[in-house]
GROMACS .gro file of C-alpha atoms in nm:
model
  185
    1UNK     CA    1  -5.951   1.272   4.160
    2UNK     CA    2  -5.924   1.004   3.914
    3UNK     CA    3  -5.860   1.259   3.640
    4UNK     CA    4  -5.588   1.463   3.787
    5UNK     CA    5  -5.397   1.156   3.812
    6UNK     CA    6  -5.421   1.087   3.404
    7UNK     CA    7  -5.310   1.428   3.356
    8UNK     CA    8  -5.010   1.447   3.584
    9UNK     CA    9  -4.883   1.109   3.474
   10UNK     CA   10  -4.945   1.234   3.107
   11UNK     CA   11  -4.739   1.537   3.186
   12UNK     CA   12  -4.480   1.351   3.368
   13UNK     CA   13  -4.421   1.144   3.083
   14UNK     CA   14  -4.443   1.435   2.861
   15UNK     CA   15  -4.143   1.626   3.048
   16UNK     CA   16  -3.924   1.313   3.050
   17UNK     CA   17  -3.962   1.258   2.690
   18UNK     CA   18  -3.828   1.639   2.657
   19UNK     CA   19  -3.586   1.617   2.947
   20UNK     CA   20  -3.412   1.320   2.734
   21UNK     CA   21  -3.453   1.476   2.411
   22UNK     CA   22  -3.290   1.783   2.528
   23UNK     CA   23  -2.985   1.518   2.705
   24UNK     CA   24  -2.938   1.354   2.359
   25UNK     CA   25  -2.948   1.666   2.134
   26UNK     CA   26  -2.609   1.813   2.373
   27UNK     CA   27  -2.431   1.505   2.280
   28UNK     CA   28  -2.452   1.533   1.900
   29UNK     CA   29  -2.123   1.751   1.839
   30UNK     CA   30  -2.250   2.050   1.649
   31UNK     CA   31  -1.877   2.166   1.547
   32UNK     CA   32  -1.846   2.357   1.877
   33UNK     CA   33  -1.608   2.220   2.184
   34UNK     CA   34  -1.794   2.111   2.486
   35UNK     CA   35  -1.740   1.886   2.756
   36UNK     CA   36  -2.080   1.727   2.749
   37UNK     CA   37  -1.960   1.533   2.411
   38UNK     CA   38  -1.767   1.354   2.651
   39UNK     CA   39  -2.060   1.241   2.895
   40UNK     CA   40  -2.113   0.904   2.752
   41UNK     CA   41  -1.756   0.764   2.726
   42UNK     CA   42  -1.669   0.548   2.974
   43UNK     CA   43  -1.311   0.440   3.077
   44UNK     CA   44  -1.148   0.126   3.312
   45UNK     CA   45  -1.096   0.243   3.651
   46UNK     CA   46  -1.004  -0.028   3.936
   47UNK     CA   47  -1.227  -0.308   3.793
   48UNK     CA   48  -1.546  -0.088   3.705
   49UNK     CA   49  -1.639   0.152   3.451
   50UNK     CA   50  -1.641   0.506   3.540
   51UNK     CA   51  -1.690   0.823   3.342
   52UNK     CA   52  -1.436   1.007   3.229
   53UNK     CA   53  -1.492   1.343   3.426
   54UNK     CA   54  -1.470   1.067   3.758
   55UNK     CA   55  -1.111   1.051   3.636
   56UNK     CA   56  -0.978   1.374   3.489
   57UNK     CA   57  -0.983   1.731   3.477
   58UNK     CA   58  -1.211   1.874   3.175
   59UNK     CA   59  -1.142   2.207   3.027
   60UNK     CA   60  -1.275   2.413   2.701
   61UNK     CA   61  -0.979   2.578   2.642
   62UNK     CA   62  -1.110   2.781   2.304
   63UNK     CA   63  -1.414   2.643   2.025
   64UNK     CA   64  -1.215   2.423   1.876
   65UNK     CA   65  -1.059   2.212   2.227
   66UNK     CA   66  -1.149   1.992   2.475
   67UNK     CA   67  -0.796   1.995   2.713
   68UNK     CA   68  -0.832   1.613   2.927
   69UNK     CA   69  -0.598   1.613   3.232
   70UNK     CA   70  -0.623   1.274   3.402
   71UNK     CA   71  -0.558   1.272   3.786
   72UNK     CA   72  -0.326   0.921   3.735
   73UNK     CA   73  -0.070   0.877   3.493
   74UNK     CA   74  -0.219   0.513   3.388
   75UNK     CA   75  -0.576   0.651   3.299
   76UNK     CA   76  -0.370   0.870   2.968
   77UNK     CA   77  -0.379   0.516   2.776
   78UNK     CA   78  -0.733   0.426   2.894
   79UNK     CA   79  -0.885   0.740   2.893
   80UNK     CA   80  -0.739   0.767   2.450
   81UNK     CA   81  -0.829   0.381   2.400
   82UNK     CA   82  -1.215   0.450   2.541
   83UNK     CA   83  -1.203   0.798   2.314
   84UNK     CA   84  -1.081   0.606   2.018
   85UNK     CA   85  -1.360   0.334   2.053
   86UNK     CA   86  -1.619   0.579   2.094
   87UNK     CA   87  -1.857   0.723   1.842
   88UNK     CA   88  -1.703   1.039   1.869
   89UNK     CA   89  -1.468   1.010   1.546
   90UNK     CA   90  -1.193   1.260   1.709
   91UNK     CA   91  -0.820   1.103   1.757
   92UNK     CA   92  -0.713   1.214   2.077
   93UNK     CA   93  -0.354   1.417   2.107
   94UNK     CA   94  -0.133   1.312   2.375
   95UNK     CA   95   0.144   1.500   2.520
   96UNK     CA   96   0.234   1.303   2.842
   97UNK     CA   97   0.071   1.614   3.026
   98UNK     CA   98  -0.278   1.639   2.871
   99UNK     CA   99  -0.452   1.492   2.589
  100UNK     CA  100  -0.619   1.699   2.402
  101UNK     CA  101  -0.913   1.667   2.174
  102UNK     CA  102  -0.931   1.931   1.825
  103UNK     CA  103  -1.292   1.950   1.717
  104UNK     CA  104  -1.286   1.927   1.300
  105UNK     CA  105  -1.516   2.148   1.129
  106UNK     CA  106  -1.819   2.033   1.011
  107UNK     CA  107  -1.817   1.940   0.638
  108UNK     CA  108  -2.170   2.019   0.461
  109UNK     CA  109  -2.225   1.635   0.466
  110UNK     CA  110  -2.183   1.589   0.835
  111UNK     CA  111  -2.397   1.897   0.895
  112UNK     CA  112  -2.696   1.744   0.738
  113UNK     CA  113  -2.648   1.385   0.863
  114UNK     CA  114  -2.659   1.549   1.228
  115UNK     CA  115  -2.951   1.714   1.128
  116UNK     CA  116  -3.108   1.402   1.047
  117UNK     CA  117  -2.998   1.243   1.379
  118UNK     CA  118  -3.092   1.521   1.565
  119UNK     CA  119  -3.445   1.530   1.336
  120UNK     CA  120  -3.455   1.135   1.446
  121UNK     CA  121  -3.465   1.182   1.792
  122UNK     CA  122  -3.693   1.530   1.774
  123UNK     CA  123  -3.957   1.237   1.613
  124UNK     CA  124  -3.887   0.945   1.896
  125UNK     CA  125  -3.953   1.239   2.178
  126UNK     CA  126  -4.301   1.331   1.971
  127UNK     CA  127  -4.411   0.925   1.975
  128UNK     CA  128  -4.312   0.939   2.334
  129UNK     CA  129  -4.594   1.238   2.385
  130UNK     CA  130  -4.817   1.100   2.168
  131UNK     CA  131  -4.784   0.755   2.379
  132UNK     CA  132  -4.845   0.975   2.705
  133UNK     CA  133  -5.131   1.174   2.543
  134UNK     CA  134  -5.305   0.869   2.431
  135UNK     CA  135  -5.270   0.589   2.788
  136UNK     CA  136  -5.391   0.927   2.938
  137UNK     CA  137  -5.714   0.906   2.671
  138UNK     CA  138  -5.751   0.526   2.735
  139UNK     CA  139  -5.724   0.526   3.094
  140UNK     CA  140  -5.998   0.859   3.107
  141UNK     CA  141  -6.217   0.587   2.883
  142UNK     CA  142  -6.199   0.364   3.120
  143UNK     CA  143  -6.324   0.521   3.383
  144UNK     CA  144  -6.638   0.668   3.236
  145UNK     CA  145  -6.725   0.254   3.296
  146UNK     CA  146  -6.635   0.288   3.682
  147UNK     CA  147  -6.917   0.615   3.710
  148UNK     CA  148  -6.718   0.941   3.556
  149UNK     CA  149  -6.942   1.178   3.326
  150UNK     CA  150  -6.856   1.213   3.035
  151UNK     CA  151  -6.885   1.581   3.043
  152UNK     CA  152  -6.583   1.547   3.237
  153UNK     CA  153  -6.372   1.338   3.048
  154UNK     CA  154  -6.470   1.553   2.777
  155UNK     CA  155  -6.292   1.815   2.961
  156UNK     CA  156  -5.992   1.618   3.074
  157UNK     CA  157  -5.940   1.479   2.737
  158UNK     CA  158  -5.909   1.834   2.632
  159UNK     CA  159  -5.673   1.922   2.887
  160UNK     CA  160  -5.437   1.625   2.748
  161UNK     CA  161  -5.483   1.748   2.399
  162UNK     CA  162  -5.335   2.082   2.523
  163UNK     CA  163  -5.068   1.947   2.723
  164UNK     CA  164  -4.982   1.723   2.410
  165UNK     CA  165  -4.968   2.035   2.203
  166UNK     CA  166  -4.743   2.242   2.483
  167UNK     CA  167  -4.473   1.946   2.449
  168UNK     CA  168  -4.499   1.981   2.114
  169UNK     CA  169  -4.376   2.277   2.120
  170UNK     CA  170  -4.124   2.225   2.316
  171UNK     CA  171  -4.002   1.942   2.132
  172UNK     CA  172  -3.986   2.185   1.748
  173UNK     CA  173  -3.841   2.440   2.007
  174UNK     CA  174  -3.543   2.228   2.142
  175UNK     CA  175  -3.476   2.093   1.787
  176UNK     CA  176  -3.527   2.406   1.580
  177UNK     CA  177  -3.234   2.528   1.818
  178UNK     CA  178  -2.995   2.230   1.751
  179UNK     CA  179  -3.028   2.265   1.382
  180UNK     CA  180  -2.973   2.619   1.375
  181UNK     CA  181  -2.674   2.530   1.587
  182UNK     CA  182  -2.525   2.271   1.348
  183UNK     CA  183  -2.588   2.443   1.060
  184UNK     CA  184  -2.394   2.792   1.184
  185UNK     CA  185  -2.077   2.716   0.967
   0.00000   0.00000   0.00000
């Protein structure tokens, strides 16, 4: 029993390491319009901090938009002033109706530093694995004191080694996709 609980928390941490890569990789702006780029901005809202989809309509209109139309006329000023401060490096257009957002083309420069960034966080997902793949390893050790064969941790420590290897995978899969995507001029 013992060992199907070193393997499911191995894979368990294994998927969340890929769940987040996969989160952070749609926030790096790849020269494409999308809503998501706006997921980590947060504005005022009565006293607390709320995102900005909490506060105003999102649209896509074409590649190159993102179309903002707050629900309240006082969010316009906090919803640019948050956009502004953010790591986004767009200046927000405001027309007293909507405030819209013009994605930039990429310049050769900013393609490859995304790549990098996006490379960066490919490599913190595969120490996150390897982290899972080797407490599972420890823990397996650890009970061949407490009376498990080692035939069997043999096995199980096999089992991890494949699981380590599917996330991989998964993890060259998700980033091979996001560099192909940035670097589509």
């Amino acid at each position: 029993m013992e060992v199907k609980e070193y393997l499911n928390e191995a894979e368990e941490s294994m998927q969340l390491a890929v769940d987040y890569l996969e989160e952070t990789l749609s926030h790096i702006r790849a020269g494409k319009a999308s809503a998501r780029l706006l997921d980590g901005i947060r504005v005022e809202y009565y006293g607390s901090m709320a995102p900005i989809s909490n506060v105003a309509n999102i649209s896509v209109p074409d590649a190159r938009t993102i179309a903002i139309t707050p629900w309240e006329k006082p969010m316009f000023k906090e919803i640019e002033k948050a956009i502004i401060n953010s790591e986004l490096g767009i200046t927000p257009e405001n027309n007293g109706e909507v405030i819209r957002l013009s994605i930039p083309p990429l310049t050769e420069d900013r393609r490859k530093t995304l790549v990098k960034q996006s490379k960066g966080e490919a490599e913190n997902a595969k120490v996150s694995v390897r982290n899972a793949r080797r407490e599972a390893i420890d823990g397996l050790k650890k009970e061949i004191k407490k009376g498990l064969s080692e035939d069997v941790e043999k096995d199980a420590e096999n089992e991890v080694q494949k699981l380590h290897d599917k996330y991989m995978k998964k993890i060259d899969a998700a980033f091979a996709e996001k560099e192909k995507e940035i670097l589509t001029v």
